[in-house]
Coordinates of N, CA, C and O in Angstrom, one line a residue:
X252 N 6.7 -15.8 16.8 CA 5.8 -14.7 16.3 C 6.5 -13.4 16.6 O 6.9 -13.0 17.7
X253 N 6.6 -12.7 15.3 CA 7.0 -11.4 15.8 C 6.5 -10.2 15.5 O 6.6 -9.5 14.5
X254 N 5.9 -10.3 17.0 CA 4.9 -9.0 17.5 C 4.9 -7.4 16.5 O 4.1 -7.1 15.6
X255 N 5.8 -6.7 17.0 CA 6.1 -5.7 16.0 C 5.6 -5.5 14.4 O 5.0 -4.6 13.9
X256 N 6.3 -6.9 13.7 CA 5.8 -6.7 12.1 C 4.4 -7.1 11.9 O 3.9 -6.7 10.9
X257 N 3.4 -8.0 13.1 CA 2.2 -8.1 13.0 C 1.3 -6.8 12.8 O 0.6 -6.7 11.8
X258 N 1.4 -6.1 13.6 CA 0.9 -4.8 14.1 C 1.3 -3.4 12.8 O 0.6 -2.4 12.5
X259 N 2.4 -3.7 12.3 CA 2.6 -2.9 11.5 C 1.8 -3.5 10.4 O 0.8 -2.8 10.1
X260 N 2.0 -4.3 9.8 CA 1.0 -5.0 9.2 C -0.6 -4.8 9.5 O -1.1 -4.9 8.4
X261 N -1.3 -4.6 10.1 CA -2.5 -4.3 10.9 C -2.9 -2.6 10.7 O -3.9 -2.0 10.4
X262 N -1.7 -2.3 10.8 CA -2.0 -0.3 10.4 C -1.4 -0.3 9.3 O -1.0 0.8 9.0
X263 N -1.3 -1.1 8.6 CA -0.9 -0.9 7.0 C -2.2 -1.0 6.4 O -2.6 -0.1 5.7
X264 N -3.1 -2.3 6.6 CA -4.0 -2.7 6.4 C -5.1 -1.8 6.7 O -5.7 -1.6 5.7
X265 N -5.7 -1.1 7.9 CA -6.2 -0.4 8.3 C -5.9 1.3 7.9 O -6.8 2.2 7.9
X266 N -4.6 1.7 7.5 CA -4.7 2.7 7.0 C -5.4 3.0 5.5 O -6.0 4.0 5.2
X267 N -5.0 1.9 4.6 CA -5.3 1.6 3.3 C -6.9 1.6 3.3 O -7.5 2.2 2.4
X268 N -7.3 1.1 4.0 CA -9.6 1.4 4.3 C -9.6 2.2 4.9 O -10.8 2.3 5.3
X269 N -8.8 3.4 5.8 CA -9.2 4.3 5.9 C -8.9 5.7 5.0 O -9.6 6.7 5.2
X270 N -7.9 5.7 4.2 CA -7.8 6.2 3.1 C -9.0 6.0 2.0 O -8.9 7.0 1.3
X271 N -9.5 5.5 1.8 CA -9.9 4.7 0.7 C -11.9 5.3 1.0 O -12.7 5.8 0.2
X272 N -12.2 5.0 2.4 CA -13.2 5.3 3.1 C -13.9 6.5 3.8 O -15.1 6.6 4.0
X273 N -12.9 7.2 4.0 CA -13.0 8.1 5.2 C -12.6 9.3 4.2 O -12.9 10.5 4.4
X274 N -11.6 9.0 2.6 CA -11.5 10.1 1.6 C -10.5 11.0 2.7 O -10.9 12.0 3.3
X275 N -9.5 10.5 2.9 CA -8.4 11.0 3.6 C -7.0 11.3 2.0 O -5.8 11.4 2.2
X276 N -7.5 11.3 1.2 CA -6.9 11.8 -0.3 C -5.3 12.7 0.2 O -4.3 12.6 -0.4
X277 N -5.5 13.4 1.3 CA -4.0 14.2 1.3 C -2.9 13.4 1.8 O -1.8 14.0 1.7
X278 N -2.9 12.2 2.3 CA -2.3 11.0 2.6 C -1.8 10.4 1.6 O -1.2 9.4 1.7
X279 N -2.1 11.0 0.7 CA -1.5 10.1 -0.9 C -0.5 10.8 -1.5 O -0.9 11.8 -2.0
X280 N 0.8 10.6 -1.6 CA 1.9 11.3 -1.7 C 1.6 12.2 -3.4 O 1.2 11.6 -4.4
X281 N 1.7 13.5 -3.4 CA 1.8 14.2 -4.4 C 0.3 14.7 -4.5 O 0.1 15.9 -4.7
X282 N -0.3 14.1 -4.4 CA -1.8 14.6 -4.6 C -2.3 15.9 -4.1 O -3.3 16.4 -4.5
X283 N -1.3 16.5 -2.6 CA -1.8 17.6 -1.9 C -1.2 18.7 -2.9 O -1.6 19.8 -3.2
X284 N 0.0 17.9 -3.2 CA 0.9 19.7 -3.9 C 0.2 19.7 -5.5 O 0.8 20.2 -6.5
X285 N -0.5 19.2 -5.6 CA -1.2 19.4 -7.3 C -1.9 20.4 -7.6 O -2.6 20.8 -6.7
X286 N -1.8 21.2 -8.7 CA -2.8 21.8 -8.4 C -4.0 21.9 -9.3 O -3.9 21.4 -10.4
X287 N -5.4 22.6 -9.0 CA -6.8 21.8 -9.0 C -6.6 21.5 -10.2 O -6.6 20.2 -10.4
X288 N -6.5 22.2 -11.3 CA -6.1 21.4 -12.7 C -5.9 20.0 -13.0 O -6.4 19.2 -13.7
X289 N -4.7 19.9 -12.0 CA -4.1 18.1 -12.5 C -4.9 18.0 -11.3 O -5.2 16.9 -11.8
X290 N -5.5 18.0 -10.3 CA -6.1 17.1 -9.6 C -7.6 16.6 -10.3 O -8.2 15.6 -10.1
X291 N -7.8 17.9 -11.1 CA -9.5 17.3 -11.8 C -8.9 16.2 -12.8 O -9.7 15.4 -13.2
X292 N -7.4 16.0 -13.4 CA -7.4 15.1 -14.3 C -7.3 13.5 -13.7 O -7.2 12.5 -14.4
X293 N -7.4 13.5 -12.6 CA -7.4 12.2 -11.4 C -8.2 11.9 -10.9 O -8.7 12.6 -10.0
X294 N -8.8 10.3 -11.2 CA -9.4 10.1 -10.5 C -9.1 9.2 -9.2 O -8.6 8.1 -9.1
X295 N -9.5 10.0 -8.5 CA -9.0 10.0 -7.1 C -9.3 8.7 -6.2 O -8.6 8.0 -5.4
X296 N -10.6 8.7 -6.7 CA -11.5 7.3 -5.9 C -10.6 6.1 -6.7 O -10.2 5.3 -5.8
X297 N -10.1 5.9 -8.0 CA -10.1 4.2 -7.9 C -8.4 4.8 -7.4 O -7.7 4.1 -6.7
X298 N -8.0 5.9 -7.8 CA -6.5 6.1 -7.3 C -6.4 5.0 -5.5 O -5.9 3.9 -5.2
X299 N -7.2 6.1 -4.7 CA -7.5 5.7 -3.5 C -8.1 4.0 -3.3 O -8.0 3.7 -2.1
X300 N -8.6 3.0 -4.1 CA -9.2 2.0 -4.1 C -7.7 1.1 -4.5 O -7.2 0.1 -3.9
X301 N -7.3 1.8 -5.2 CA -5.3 1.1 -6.1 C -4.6 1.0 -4.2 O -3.9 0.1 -3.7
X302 N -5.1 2.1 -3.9 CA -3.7 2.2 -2.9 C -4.0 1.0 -1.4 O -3.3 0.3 -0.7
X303 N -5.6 1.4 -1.3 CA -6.0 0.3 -0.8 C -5.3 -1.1 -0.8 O -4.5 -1.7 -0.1
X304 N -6.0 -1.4 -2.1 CA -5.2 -2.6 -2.4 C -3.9 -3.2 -1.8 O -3.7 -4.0 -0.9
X305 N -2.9 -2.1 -2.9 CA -1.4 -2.4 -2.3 C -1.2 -2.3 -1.2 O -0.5 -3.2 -0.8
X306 N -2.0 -1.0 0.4 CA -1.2 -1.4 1.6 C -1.8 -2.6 1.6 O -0.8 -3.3 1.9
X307 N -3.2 -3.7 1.5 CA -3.4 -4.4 2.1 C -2.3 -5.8 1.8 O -1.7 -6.4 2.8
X308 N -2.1 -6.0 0.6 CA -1.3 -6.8 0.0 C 0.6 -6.5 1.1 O 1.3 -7.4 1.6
X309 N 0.8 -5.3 1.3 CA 1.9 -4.9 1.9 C 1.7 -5.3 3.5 O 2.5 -6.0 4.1
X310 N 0.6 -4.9 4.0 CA 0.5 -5.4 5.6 C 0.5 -7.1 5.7 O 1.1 -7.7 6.5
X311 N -0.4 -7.6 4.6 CA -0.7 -9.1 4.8 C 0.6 -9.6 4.8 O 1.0 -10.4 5.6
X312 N 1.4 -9.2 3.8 CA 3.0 -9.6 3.6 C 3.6 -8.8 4.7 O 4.8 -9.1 4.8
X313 N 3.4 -8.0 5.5 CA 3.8 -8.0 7.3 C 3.4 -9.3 8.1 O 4.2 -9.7 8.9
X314 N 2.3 -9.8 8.0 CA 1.7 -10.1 9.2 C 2.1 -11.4 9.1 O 2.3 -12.1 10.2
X315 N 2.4 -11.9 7.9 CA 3.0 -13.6 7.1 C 4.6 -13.7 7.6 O 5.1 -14.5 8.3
X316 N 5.1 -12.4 7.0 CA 6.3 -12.3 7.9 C 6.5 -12.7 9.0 O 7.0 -13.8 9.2
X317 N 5.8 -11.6 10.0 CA 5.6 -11.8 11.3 C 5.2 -13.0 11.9 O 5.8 -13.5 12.9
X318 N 4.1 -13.7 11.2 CA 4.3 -15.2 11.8 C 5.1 -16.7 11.5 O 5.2 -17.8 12.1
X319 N 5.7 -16.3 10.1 CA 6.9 -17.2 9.6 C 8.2 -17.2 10.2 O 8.7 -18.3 10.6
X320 N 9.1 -15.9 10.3 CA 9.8 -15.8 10.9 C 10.4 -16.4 11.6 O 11.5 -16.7 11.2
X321 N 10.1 -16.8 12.6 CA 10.5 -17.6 13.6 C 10.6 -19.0 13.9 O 11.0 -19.6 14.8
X322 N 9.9 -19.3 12.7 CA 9.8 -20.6 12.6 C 10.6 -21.2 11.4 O 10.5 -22.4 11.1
X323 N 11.4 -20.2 10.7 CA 12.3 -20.7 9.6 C 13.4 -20.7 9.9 O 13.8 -19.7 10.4
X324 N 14.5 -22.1 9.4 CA 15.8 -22.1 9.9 C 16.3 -21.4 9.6 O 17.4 -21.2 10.3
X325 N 16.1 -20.3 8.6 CA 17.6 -19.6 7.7 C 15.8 -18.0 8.0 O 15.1 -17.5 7.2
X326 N 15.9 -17.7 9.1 CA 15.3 -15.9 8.2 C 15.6 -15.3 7.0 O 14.7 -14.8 6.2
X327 N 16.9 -15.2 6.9 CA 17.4 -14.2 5.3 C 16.2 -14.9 4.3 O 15.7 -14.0 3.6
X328 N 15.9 -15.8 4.3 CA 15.0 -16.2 2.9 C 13.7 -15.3 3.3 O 13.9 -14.2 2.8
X329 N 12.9 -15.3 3.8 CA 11.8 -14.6 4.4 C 12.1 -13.1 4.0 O 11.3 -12.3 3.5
X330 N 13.3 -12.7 4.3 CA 13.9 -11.2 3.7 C 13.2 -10.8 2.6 O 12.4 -10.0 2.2
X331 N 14.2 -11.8 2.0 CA 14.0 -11.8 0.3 C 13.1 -11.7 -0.3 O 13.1 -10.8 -1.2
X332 N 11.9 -12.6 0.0 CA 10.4 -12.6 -0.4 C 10.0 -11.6 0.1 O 9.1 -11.0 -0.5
X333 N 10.2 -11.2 0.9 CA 9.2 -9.9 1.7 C 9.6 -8.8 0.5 O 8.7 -8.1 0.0
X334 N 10.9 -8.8 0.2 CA 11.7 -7.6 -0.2 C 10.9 -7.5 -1.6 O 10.4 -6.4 -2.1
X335 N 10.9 -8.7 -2.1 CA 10.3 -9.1 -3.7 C 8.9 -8.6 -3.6 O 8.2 -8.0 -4.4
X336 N 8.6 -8.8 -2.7 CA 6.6 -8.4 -2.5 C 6.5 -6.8 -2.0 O 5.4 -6.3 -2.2
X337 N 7.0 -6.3 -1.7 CA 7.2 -4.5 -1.5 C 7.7 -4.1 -2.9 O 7.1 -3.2 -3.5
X338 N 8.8 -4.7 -3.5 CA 9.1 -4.1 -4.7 C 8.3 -4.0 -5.6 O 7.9 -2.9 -6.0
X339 N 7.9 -5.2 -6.0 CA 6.9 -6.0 -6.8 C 5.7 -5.2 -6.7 O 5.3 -4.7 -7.7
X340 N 5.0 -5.0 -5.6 CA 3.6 -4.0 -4.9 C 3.6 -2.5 -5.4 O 2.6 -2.0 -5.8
X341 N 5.3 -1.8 -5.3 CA 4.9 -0.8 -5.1 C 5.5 -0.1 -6.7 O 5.4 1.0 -7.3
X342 N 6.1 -1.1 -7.0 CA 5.9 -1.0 -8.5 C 4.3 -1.0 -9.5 O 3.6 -0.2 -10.1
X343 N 4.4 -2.1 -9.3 CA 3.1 -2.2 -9.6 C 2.0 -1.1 -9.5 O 1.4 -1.0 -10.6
X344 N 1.6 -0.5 -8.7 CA 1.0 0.9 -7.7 C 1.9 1.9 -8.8 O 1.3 2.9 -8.7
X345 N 2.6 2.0 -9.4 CA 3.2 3.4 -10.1 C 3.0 3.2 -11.4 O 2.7 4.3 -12.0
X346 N 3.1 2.0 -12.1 CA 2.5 1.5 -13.3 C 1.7 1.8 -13.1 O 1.7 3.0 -13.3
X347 N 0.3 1.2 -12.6 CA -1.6 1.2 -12.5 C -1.5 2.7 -12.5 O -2.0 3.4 -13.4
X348 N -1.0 3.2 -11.7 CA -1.8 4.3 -10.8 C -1.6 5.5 -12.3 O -2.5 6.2 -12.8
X349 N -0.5 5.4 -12.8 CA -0.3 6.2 -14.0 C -0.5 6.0 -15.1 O -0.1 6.7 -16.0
X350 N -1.2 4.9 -15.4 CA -2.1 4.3 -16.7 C -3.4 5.4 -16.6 O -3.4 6.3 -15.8
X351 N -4.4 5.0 -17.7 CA -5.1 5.8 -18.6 C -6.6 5.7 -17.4 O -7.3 6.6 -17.0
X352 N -6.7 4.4 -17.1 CA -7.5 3.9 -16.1 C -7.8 5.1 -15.2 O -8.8 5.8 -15.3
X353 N -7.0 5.2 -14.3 CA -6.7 6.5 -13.5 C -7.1 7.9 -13.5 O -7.5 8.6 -12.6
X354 N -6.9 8.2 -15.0 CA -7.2 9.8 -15.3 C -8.8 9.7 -15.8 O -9.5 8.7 -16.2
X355 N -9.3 11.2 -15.7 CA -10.7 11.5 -16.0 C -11.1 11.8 -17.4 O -12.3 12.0 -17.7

């Protein structure tokens, strides 16, 4: 098990519901330098609900890491997958987030 990627995993997870919760919105990259114009064209809440999402999907894919790891002969493969699930996530998150869905 390895401790480190668990935990990062855990504040990935926990950051994402406190974003999402607590309306911590300046935490969301670009959203602070907008100005109120393009910010009224955003909706912020499911933006914030999107991002949720993704850290959670991103920490869970920490914490799996973290407990696979060590128990696979070859690590590099666990890389890979991890790498495909960040890509894959935060793609995904730039698509959604900039669809029609999104705006007010």
């Amino acid at each position: 098990m390895d401790l480190p990627l668990i935990i990062i995993g855990v504040f990935l997870i926990v950051l994402g519901i406190v974003v999402k919760h607590f309306k911590l919105y300046f935490l969301i990259a670009g959203y602070n330098t907008m100005t109120k114009a393009e910010k009224e064209e955003v909706n912020i809440e499911k933006v914030a609900s999107l991002l949720r999402f993704v850290f959670g999907i991103i920490g869970l894919a920490f914490i799996i890491l973290g407990m696979v790891v060590s128990k696979l002969e070859n690590p590099e493969i666990a890389n890979y997958v991890f790498f495909t699930v960040i890509i894959g996530t935060v793609v995904f998150f730039i698509v959604k987030s900039n669809s029609s869905a999104y705006k007010k």
